[in-house]
Coordinates of C-alpha atoms in Angstrom, one line a residue:
M231 CA 0.0 0.0 0.0
P232 CA 1.5 3.4 -0.9
I233 CA 2.4 6.0 1.7
P234 CA -0.4 8.6 2.1
D235 CA 0.0 11.8 0.1
K236 CA -0.3 14.1 3.1
T237 CA 2.8 16.2 3.7
F238 CA 4.2 17.7 6.9
T239 CA 7.0 20.1 7.7
R240 CA 9.5 19.1 10.3
D241 CA 8.3 22.0 12.4
E242 CA 4.8 20.6 12.4
V243 CA 6.0 17.2 13.5
A244 CA 8.0 18.9 16.3
A245 CA 5.1 21.0 17.3
S246 CA 2.9 17.9 17.6
A247 CA 5.1 16.7 20.4
K248 CA 4.8 20.0 22.3
K249 CA 1.1 19.9 21.9
L250 CA 1.0 16.3 23.1
T251 CA 3.0 17.2 26.2
A252 CA 0.8 20.2 27.0
E253 CA -2.6 18.7 26.3
G254 CA -2.2 14.9 26.6
G255 CA -5.2 12.8 25.7
D256 CA -5.5 9.4 24.3
D257 CA -6.6 10.6 20.9
A258 CA -3.6 13.0 20.4
P259 CA -1.2 11.9 17.6
V260 CA 2.3 10.7 18.5
L261 CA 4.3 11.6 15.4
F262 CA 7.9 11.0 14.5
I263 CA 10.0 10.7 11.3
I264 CA 11.9 7.7 9.9
D265 CA 13.6 8.4 6.5
A266 CA 11.3 11.3 5.6
V267 CA 8.2 9.3 6.3
V268 CA 5.9 10.5 9.1
Y269 CA 4.4 7.9 11.5
D270 CA 1.6 8.2 14.0
V271 CA 2.0 5.6 16.7
A272 CA -0.7 6.7 19.1
D273 CA -2.7 3.5 18.5
F274 CA 0.5 1.4 18.7
L275 CA 1.8 2.5 22.1
D276 CA 0.4 -0.4 24.1
A277 CA 1.4 -2.9 21.4
H278 CA 5.0 -1.8 21.0
P279 CA 7.3 -4.7 22.2
G280 CA 9.8 -2.2 23.6
G281 CA 7.1 -0.3 25.6
E282 CA 5.4 3.0 25.3
F283 CA 8.1 5.1 26.9
V284 CA 10.6 4.5 24.0
L285 CA 8.1 5.8 21.5
R286 CA 7.2 8.9 23.5
Q287 CA 10.9 9.7 23.8
V288 CA 11.2 10.2 20.0
A289 CA 7.8 12.0 19.5
G290 CA 8.3 15.0 17.3
K291 CA 11.8 14.0 16.3
D292 CA 13.6 12.4 13.4
A293 CA 14.0 8.8 14.7
T294 CA 15.8 7.4 11.7
S295 CA 19.1 6.7 13.5
D296 CA 17.5 5.5 16.6
F297 CA 15.2 3.1 14.7
Y298 CA 17.9 1.5 12.6
N299 CA 20.2 1.1 15.6
L300 CA 17.5 -1.2 17.1
H301 CA 15.5 -2.7 14.2
R302 CA 15.8 -4.4 10.9
Q303 CA 14.0 -2.9 7.8
E304 CA 11.6 -5.8 7.9
A305 CA 10.2 -4.5 11.2
L306 CA 9.3 -1.3 9.5
E307 CA 7.8 -3.0 6.5
K308 CA 5.5 -4.9 8.9
Y309 CA 3.8 -1.8 10.2
I310 CA 4.3 0.9 7.5
D311 CA 0.9 0.4 5.9
D312 CA -0.9 0.9 9.2
L313 CA 1.3 3.6 10.8
A314 CA 2.6 5.8 8.0
V315 CA 0.5 9.0 7.7
G316 CA 2.5 11.1 5.2
T317 CA 6.0 12.4 4.2
I318 CA 8.1 15.4 5.0
K319 CA 7.4 18.2 2.5
G320 CA 10.2 18.6 -0.1
E321 CA 12.0 15.3 1.0
T322 CA 11.9 11.8 -0.4
P323 CA 12.8 8.6 1.4
S324 CA 16.4 7.6 0.6
I325 CA 16.6 4.1 2.2
V326 CA 16.2 1.3 -0.3
R327 CA 13.0 -0.7 0.2
P328 CA 13.6 -4.0 -1.8
K329 CA 10.7 -5.7 -3.3
P330 CA 10.4 -9.5 -3.5
G331 CA 12.7 -10.8 -6.2
D332 CA 15.0 -7.8 -6.2
L333 CA 18.8 -8.1 -6.3
S334 CA 20.6 -6.5 -3.5
L335 CA 22.5 -3.3 -4.3
V336 CA 25.0 -3.8 -1.5
P337 CA 28.5 -4.5 -2.9
Y338 CA 29.4 -8.2 -2.8
A339 CA 25.9 -9.1 -1.6
E340 CA 25.4 -11.0 -4.9
P341 CA 27.8 -13.3 -6.8
L342 CA 29.7 -11.3 -9.4
W343 CA 28.0 -13.0 -12.3
L344 CA 24.7 -11.3 -11.3
S345 CA 26.4 -7.8 -11.6
P346 CA 25.7 -6.1 -14.9
V347 CA 29.3 -4.9 -14.9
F348 CA 31.1 -8.3 -14.7
K349 CA 31.2 -10.9 -17.4
T350 CA 31.0 -14.7 -17.0
P351 CA 31.8 -17.7 -19.2
Y352 CA 29.5 -20.0 -17.2
F353 CA 26.1 -18.4 -16.9
N354 CA 23.7 -17.6 -19.8
D355 CA 20.2 -16.1 -20.1
S356 CA 18.5 -19.2 -18.9
H357 CA 20.4 -19.0 -15.6
R358 CA 19.4 -15.4 -15.1
R359 CA 15.7 -16.2 -15.8
L360 CA 15.8 -19.0 -13.3
Q361 CA 17.5 -16.9 -10.7
R362 CA 15.0 -14.1 -11.0
A363 CA 12.0 -16.5 -10.8
L364 CA 13.5 -18.4 -7.9
R365 CA 14.3 -15.2 -6.0
Q366 CA 10.7 -14.0 -6.4
F367 CA 9.4 -17.5 -5.3
V368 CA 11.6 -17.7 -2.2
D369 CA 11.0 -14.1 -1.1
T370 CA 7.2 -14.5 -1.5
H371 CA 6.5 -18.0 -0.5
V372 CA 9.5 -19.5 1.4
K373 CA 11.0 -16.8 3.5
P374 CA 8.0 -15.9 5.6
E375 CA 7.4 -19.5 6.5
A376 CA 11.1 -20.2 7.0
I377 CA 11.6 -17.4 9.5
E378 CA 8.4 -18.4 11.5
K379 CA 9.1 -22.1 11.6
E380 CA 12.8 -21.7 12.4
R381 CA 11.5 -20.0 15.5
T382 CA 8.7 -22.4 16.4
G383 CA 10.4 -25.6 15.3
E384 CA 7.4 -26.7 13.2
H385 CA 8.0 -28.6 10.0
L386 CA 7.3 -27.0 6.6
G387 CA 3.7 -27.1 5.6
Q388 CA 2.1 -29.1 2.9
P389 CA 0.8 -26.0 1.0
L390 CA 4.4 -24.8 0.5
I391 CA 5.5 -28.3 -0.6
D392 CA 2.6 -28.3 -3.1
K393 CA 3.7 -25.0 -4.5
M394 CA 7.3 -26.2 -4.9
A395 CA 6.1 -29.4 -6.6
A396 CA 3.8 -27.5 -9.0
A397 CA 6.7 -25.2 -9.9
G398 CA 9.0 -28.1 -10.7
I399 CA 11.3 -27.1 -7.8
L400 CA 11.3 -30.6 -6.3
H401 CA 12.5 -32.0 -9.6
M402 CA 15.3 -29.4 -9.6
R403 CA 16.5 -30.5 -6.2
L404 CA 17.8 -33.8 -7.6
G405 CA 20.2 -32.0 -10.0
P406 CA 20.3 -32.4 -13.8
G407 CA 18.8 -35.5 -15.5
K408 CA 16.1 -37.1 -17.5
H409 CA 13.6 -36.7 -14.6
L410 CA 13.6 -33.0 -15.6
H411 CA 12.9 -33.4 -19.3
G412 CA 9.6 -32.0 -20.3
V413 CA 9.1 -30.3 -16.9
R414 CA 8.5 -26.5 -17.3
L415 CA 10.2 -24.8 -14.4
L416 CA 8.8 -22.0 -12.2
K417 CA 5.4 -22.0 -13.8
S418 CA 3.0 -19.4 -12.3
E419 CA -0.2 -17.6 -13.1
A420 CA 1.8 -14.7 -14.6
N421 CA 4.1 -17.2 -16.6
P422 CA 2.1 -20.4 -17.3
D423 CA 4.9 -21.7 -19.5
G424 CA 7.6 -21.2 -16.8
V425 CA 11.1 -19.8 -17.4
M426 CA 12.7 -22.8 -19.0
D427 CA 12.4 -26.5 -19.8
G428 CA 14.0 -29.0 -17.4
S429 CA 16.0 -30.4 -20.3
E430 CA 18.2 -27.3 -20.2
F431 CA 18.9 -27.6 -16.5
D432 CA 22.6 -28.0 -15.7
Y433 CA 24.7 -27.9 -12.5
F434 CA 24.9 -24.1 -12.7
H435 CA 21.1 -24.0 -12.5
D436 CA 21.4 -26.4 -9.7
M437 CA 23.8 -24.1 -7.9
I438 CA 21.4 -21.2 -8.3
A439 CA 18.6 -23.2 -6.7
A440 CA 20.8 -24.4 -3.8
Q441 CA 21.9 -20.8 -3.1
E442 CA 18.6 -19.0 -3.5
F443 CA 17.0 -21.3 -0.9
V444 CA 19.6 -20.3 1.7
R445 CA 18.7 -16.6 1.7
P446 CA 15.9 -16.8 4.3
A447 CA 18.8 -17.4 6.8
S448 CA 17.0 -20.1 8.7
R449 CA 19.5 -23.0 8.8
G450 CA 17.2 -25.6 10.5
F451 CA 14.3 -24.9 8.2
Q452 CA 16.8 -24.9 5.2
D453 CA 17.4 -28.6 5.9
G454 CA 13.8 -29.2 6.8
N455 CA 12.9 -28.0 3.4
M456 CA 13.1 -31.4 1.7
A457 CA 16.9 -31.8 2.1
G458 CA 16.1 -35.5 2.5
L459 CA 14.7 -35.6 -1.0
T460 CA 17.8 -34.0 -2.4
I461 CA 20.1 -36.7 -1.0
G462 CA 17.7 -39.6 -0.7
L463 CA 15.6 -39.7 -3.9
T464 CA 18.8 -39.3 -6.0
V465 CA 19.8 -42.8 -4.9
V466 CA 16.4 -44.2 -6.1
L467 CA 16.8 -42.2 -9.4
H468 CA 20.3 -43.6 -10.2
Y469 CA 20.3 -47.0 -8.5
S470 CA 16.9 -48.6 -8.4
N471 CA 16.8 -52.1 -9.9
D472 CA 13.0 -52.1 -10.2
A473 CA 11.6 -49.8 -12.8
A474 CA 8.0 -49.9 -11.5
L475 CA 9.1 -49.2 -7.9
Q476 CA 11.3 -46.4 -9.1
K477 CA 8.5 -44.8 -11.1
R478 CA 6.1 -45.0 -8.2
V479 CA 8.4 -43.6 -5.6
M480 CA 9.7 -40.8 -7.9
E481 CA 6.2 -39.8 -8.7
E482 CA 5.0 -39.8 -5.1
C483 CA 8.0 -37.8 -3.9
L484 CA 8.3 -35.3 -6.7
T485 CA 4.6 -34.4 -6.3
G486 CA 5.2 -33.9 -2.6
R487 CA 2.7 -36.5 -1.5
K488 CA 5.4 -38.6 0.2
K489 CA 8.7 -37.7 1.7
I490 CA 12.1 -39.5 1.6
C491 CA 15.4 -39.3 3.5
L492 CA 18.9 -40.7 3.5
A493 CA 19.5 -42.9 6.5
I494 CA 23.2 -43.8 6.7
T495 CA 24.7 -42.3 9.9
E496 CA 24.6 -44.3 13.1
A497 CA 25.8 -43.6 16.6
F498 CA 28.5 -46.1 15.9
A499 CA 29.5 -44.8 12.5
G500 CA 29.4 -41.3 11.2
S501 CA 31.8 -40.4 8.4
D502 CA 33.2 -44.0 8.6
V503 CA 30.3 -45.5 6.7
A504 CA 32.1 -48.8 6.2
R505 CA 31.5 -49.6 9.9
L506 CA 27.7 -49.5 9.9
R507 CA 26.1 -52.0 12.3
T508 CA 22.5 -52.0 10.9
T509 CA 22.0 -55.4 9.3
A510 CA 19.9 -56.8 6.4
V511 CA 19.6 -60.5 6.4
K512 CA 17.9 -62.3 3.5
T513 CA 15.1 -64.7 4.1
P514 CA 15.6 -68.3 3.1
D515 CA 13.4 -67.8 0.0
G516 CA 15.5 -64.8 -1.0
K517 CA 12.4 -62.6 -1.4
H518 CA 13.0 -60.3 1.5
Y519 CA 15.6 -58.7 3.7
I520 CA 15.0 -58.5 7.5
V521 CA 16.5 -55.2 8.7
N522 CA 17.6 -54.5 12.3
G523 CA 19.5 -51.6 13.7
T524 CA 19.4 -47.9 14.4
K525 CA 20.2 -44.6 12.6
K526 CA 21.0 -41.3 14.2
W527 CA 21.0 -37.6 13.1
I528 CA 18.9 -38.4 10.1
T529 CA 17.6 -35.2 8.5
N530 CA 13.8 -35.1 7.8
G531 CA 13.4 -38.6 9.2
V532 CA 10.5 -37.8 11.6
F533 CA 8.1 -36.9 8.8
C534 CA 9.4 -39.3 6.0
D535 CA 7.6 -42.2 4.3
Y536 CA 10.7 -43.7 2.7
F537 CA 14.2 -44.3 4.1
V538 CA 17.3 -45.0 2.0
V539 CA 19.2 -47.2 4.4
G540 CA 22.8 -48.3 4.5
C541 CA 23.0 -51.9 5.9
Q542 CA 25.5 -54.7 6.4
T543 CA 24.7 -57.7 4.3
D544 CA 26.5 -61.1 4.2
K545 CA 29.6 -60.0 2.3
G546 CA 29.6 -56.2 2.5
M547 CA 27.3 -53.2 2.7
S548 CA 24.1 -52.8 0.7
V549 CA 21.6 -50.0 0.3
L550 CA 17.8 -50.6 0.7
L551 CA 14.7 -48.5 0.2
V552 CA 12.7 -49.1 3.4
E553 CA 9.1 -47.9 3.6
R554 CA 7.6 -46.7 6.9
G555 CA 5.6 -49.4 8.4
E556 CA 5.7 -52.1 11.1
G557 CA 9.0 -52.1 12.9
V558 CA 10.1 -48.6 11.9
E559 CA 10.1 -46.1 14.7
T560 CA 11.3 -42.5 14.5
K561 CA 11.7 -39.9 17.2
A562 CA 13.0 -36.3 17.1
I563 CA 16.5 -35.4 18.3
K564 CA 17.2 -32.0 19.7
T565 CA 20.2 -30.3 18.2
S566 CA 21.5 -26.7 18.2
Y567 CA 19.6 -25.7 15.2
S568 CA 15.8 -25.6 14.8
A569 CA 13.6 -28.7 15.1
A570 CA 12.2 -27.6 11.8
A571 CA 15.0 -29.8 10.3
G572 CA 13.3 -32.9 11.5
T573 CA 16.5 -34.5 12.8
T574 CA 15.7 -38.0 13.8
Y575 CA 16.7 -41.2 15.6
I576 CA 15.4 -44.3 13.7
T577 CA 14.9 -47.8 15.0
F578 CA 14.5 -50.7 12.6
D579 CA 13.1 -53.8 14.4
N580 CA 12.8 -56.9 12.2
V581 CA 11.6 -54.8 9.3
K582 CA 10.6 -56.9 6.3
V583 CA 11.8 -55.3 3.1
P584 CA 11.2 -56.7 -0.4
A585 CA 14.4 -57.9 -2.2
G586 CA 13.4 -55.7 -5.1
N587 CA 14.0 -52.6 -2.9
L588 CA 17.8 -53.2 -3.2
L589 CA 19.5 -50.0 -4.6
G590 CA 22.6 -50.8 -6.6
Q591 CA 24.3 -54.2 -6.2
E592 CA 24.2 -56.3 -3.1
N593 CA 27.3 -56.0 -1.0
K594 CA 28.5 -53.1 -3.1
G595 CA 26.5 -50.3 -1.4
I596 CA 29.6 -48.4 -0.5
Y597 CA 30.0 -47.3 -4.1
V598 CA 26.4 -46.1 -4.1
I599 CA 26.9 -44.1 -1.0
L600 CA 30.2 -42.6 -2.1
A601 CA 28.9 -41.6 -5.5
N602 CA 25.8 -40.0 -3.9
F603 CA 28.1 -38.0 -1.6
N604 CA 29.5 -35.9 -4.4
H605 CA 26.2 -34.0 -5.2
E606 CA 25.4 -33.7 -1.5
R607 CA 28.7 -32.2 -0.5
W608 CA 28.8 -30.0 -3.5
G609 CA 25.3 -28.7 -2.6
M610 CA 26.5 -28.0 0.9
A611 CA 29.4 -26.0 -0.4
C612 CA 27.0 -24.0 -2.6
A613 CA 24.8 -23.3 0.5
V614 CA 27.7 -22.4 2.8
N615 CA 29.1 -19.9 0.4
R616 CA 25.7 -18.2 -0.1
Y617 CA 25.0 -18.0 3.6
S618 CA 28.5 -16.6 4.2
R619 CA 27.8 -14.0 1.5
L620 CA 24.6 -13.1 3.2
V621 CA 26.5 -12.6 6.5
V622 CA 28.9 -10.3 4.6
E623 CA 25.9 -8.3 3.3
E624 CA 24.5 -8.0 6.9
C625 CA 27.9 -6.8 8.2
L626 CA 28.3 -4.2 5.4
K627 CA 24.9 -2.8 6.2
W628 CA 25.4 -2.8 9.9
S629 CA 28.8 -1.2 9.8
H630 CA 27.4 1.7 7.8
Q631 CA 24.5 2.4 10.1
R632 CA 25.9 1.5 13.6
L633 CA 27.3 4.5 15.4
V634 CA 29.9 3.8 18.1
F635 CA 32.0 6.5 19.9
G636 CA 30.5 9.1 17.5
K637 CA 31.6 7.2 14.4
R638 CA 30.1 4.7 12.0
L639 CA 31.7 1.3 12.4
I640 CA 32.8 1.4 8.8
D641 CA 34.9 4.4 9.6
Q642 CA 37.1 2.2 11.8
P643 CA 40.1 0.7 9.9
V644 CA 39.9 -2.5 12.0
I645 CA 36.3 -3.1 10.8
R646 CA 37.2 -2.5 7.2
L647 CA 40.0 -5.1 7.5
K648 CA 37.6 -7.6 8.9
L649 CA 35.2 -7.0 6.0
A650 CA 38.0 -7.2 3.5
K651 CA 38.9 -10.7 4.8
M652 CA 35.3 -11.8 4.7
I653 CA 34.8 -10.6 1.2
A654 CA 38.0 -12.2 -0.1
L655 CA 37.0 -15.5 1.4
V656 CA 33.5 -15.5 -0.1
E657 CA 34.6 -14.4 -3.6
S658 CA 37.5 -16.9 -3.8
H659 CA 35.3 -19.8 -2.7
Q660 CA 32.6 -18.8 -5.2
S661 CA 35.2 -18.9 -8.0
W662 CA 36.4 -22.3 -6.9
L663 CA 32.8 -23.5 -6.7
E664 CA 32.1 -22.3 -10.2
T665 CA 35.2 -24.2 -11.5
I666 CA 34.2 -27.4 -9.9
T667 CA 30.6 -26.9 -11.2
Y668 CA 31.9 -26.5 -14.7
Q669 CA 33.7 -29.9 -14.4
M670 CA 30.5 -31.5 -13.2
C671 CA 28.7 -30.2 -16.2
K672 CA 31.2 -31.7 -18.5
L673 CA 31.9 -35.1 -16.8
P674 CA 29.3 -37.9 -17.0
F675 CA 28.0 -39.2 -13.7
D676 CA 30.3 -42.2 -13.5
Q677 CA 33.4 -40.1 -14.2
Q678 CA 32.3 -37.6 -11.5
A679 CA 32.3 -40.4 -9.0
K680 CA 35.8 -41.4 -10.0
H681 CA 37.5 -38.0 -10.4
M682 CA 35.4 -35.4 -8.4
G683 CA 35.2 -37.0 -5.0
G684 CA 38.6 -35.5 -3.8
P685 CA 38.1 -32.0 -5.3
I686 CA 34.6 -31.7 -4.0
G687 CA 35.7 -33.0 -0.6
L688 CA 38.4 -30.3 -0.4
L689 CA 36.0 -27.7 -1.6
K690 CA 33.5 -28.5 1.2
M691 CA 36.2 -28.7 3.8
S692 CA 37.6 -25.3 2.8
S693 CA 34.1 -23.8 2.6
T694 CA 33.3 -24.7 6.2
R695 CA 36.7 -23.4 7.3
M696 CA 35.7 -20.2 5.6
A697 CA 32.4 -20.2 7.4
H698 CA 34.3 -20.5 10.7
E699 CA 36.3 -17.4 10.0
I700 CA 33.4 -15.4 8.8
A701 CA 31.2 -16.3 11.8
D702 CA 34.0 -15.3 14.1
E703 CA 34.5 -11.9 12.4
A704 CA 30.8 -11.2 12.1
V705 CA 30.1 -11.7 15.8
Q706 CA 32.9 -9.4 16.7
I707 CA 31.4 -6.7 14.4
W708 CA 27.9 -7.2 15.7
G709 CA 28.7 -7.6 19.4
G710 CA 25.9 -8.7 21.6
R711 CA 23.4 -8.5 18.8
G712 CA 25.3 -11.2 17.1
L713 CA 24.4 -13.5 20.0
T714 CA 20.7 -12.6 20.1
Q715 CA 18.3 -14.9 18.2
T716 CA 15.8 -12.1 17.4
G717 CA 16.0 -8.5 16.2
M718 CA 18.9 -6.9 14.4
G719 CA 21.4 -9.8 14.7
R720 CA 19.1 -12.6 13.8
V721 CA 21.0 -13.7 10.7
I722 CA 24.4 -13.5 12.4
E723 CA 23.3 -15.4 15.5
N724 CA 21.7 -18.1 13.3
F725 CA 24.8 -18.5 11.2
N726 CA 27.2 -18.5 14.1
R727 CA 25.1 -21.1 15.9
T728 CA 24.6 -23.4 13.0
Y729 CA 27.6 -23.2 10.6
K730 CA 29.2 -26.2 12.2
F731 CA 26.4 -28.5 10.9
D732 CA 28.0 -28.1 7.4
A733 CA 31.4 -28.9 8.9
I734 CA 30.0 -32.3 10.2
L735 CA 27.1 -33.4 8.0
G736 CA 28.0 -35.1 4.7
G737 CA 31.5 -35.9 6.1
A738 CA 33.6 -34.1 8.7
E739 CA 36.2 -31.6 7.5
E740 CA 39.1 -33.8 8.6
V741 CA 37.7 -36.8 6.7
L742 CA 37.1 -34.8 3.5
G743 CA 40.5 -33.2 3.6
D744 CA 42.1 -36.7 3.9
L745 CA 39.9 -37.9 1.1
G746 CA 41.1 -35.1 -1.1
V747 CA 44.8 -35.9 -0.5
R748 CA 44.4 -39.6 -0.7
Q749 CA 42.7 -39.3 -4.1
A750 CA 45.5 -37.1 -5.3
M751 CA 48.0 -39.7 -4.1
K752 CA 46.4 -42.3 -6.5
F753 CA 47.5 -40.1 -9.5
M754 CA 50.9 -39.1 -8.0
P755 CA 53.8 -39.9 -10.4
K756 CA 57.2 -41.0 -9.2
A757 CA 58.3 -37.5 -9.0
V758 CA 61.3 -36.4 -7.0
L759 CA 62.9 -33.1 -6.0

């Protein structure tokens, strides 16, 4: 809703405060100015979370600096339609009010390829169309629910899942492939044909999707938003031995009617997947497996219908698709990020699974799991980089508006040095990410499994080390607000509290670093100094 056309002079606003003091009365206006817009908060005094006194202190004054020292822009957007009564005569608001879908104008807030100044060999018009449509979708449909459910711990709602399914977003979450062919992506009432056909979808489109869904800055909800599908349904897509089963499960999950997750990790075996203790014993007639064991820290497990389970079979490890039913029990695990993620402890008690639910070859499940790890770890590197960039944007904004000892933070050389370090880390890792992504676009899936495990492992390891450095610097810049879950520092606090998930999930930093070096050793010539 537009701001009313009525205009005031600054003297009129100041005079209203004097009149309020002299006459009082519940119906007297309580006016102040924020960025050339005049607000009347008389009817909001009792509802103000900070109390009535704070508002009366700024009555008649320009409260722009006071407001932005205490509140995010989104707090103003929430009330502007109800409380704005006009503008200051001869002045126009100067603070940017981004609309859903807008790119940020803050330097380094967007990857360089989105800047009209910089050129790129990797991204074309289809990537830009997808990014614009996804930004609009996330800002409009995902972000409000993400922020709310990150706070409450509720799982994402079916209406949002249905919207994502209808827009082809669930198809996109699996990465490029034939499952996307013929799917028009990001269809809407305004654009019934969507922005592109799924057959054009490559790993750079995949990167865009992974990064745009991070922007609500709600790390638990981010994983709760069908992360299990991203890392679980891919196994069914690539390794199912039963075409009818594959078709049914793919259709159920890609329409959002059913949910799926990857269940590998156990209390006994995290990154060391070869030491899993969950067992799958074939029945004498060979028609079923009987699964027994437990899984821990399984993302989305509490609300899933299907579980892609790593098990020990007679001569090695195998992967089975287990459907929720008799003998399957799930319960939520409390972790340091939001319960919206659906982190789960799973018990399998004599669960009868058809032999046709084997994914890949029996006793060779380790190859299935390792191949699947590449896309998961690459996606996590995409997400870590984008969240880190969002933190940089928050720090740049805050350092320009926060006044300390009579100066803006940005006017302090030590703050500029911190920002320089953070920007350099984000930009260098984005460049490395784009290089790896290009190789993924050019190498077939089986070659990716052979050659990309080490480089992707090193990329993820380095990305989470980057996040560690950025979280540390960001909290120092934000002070106490960076440790507060609500208000100005919400994004910083969430990042600082949750970035370690990416350093552990999908393979710990130390394990992935070792993987990268060991893979390099396989190709090491007999070179000497």
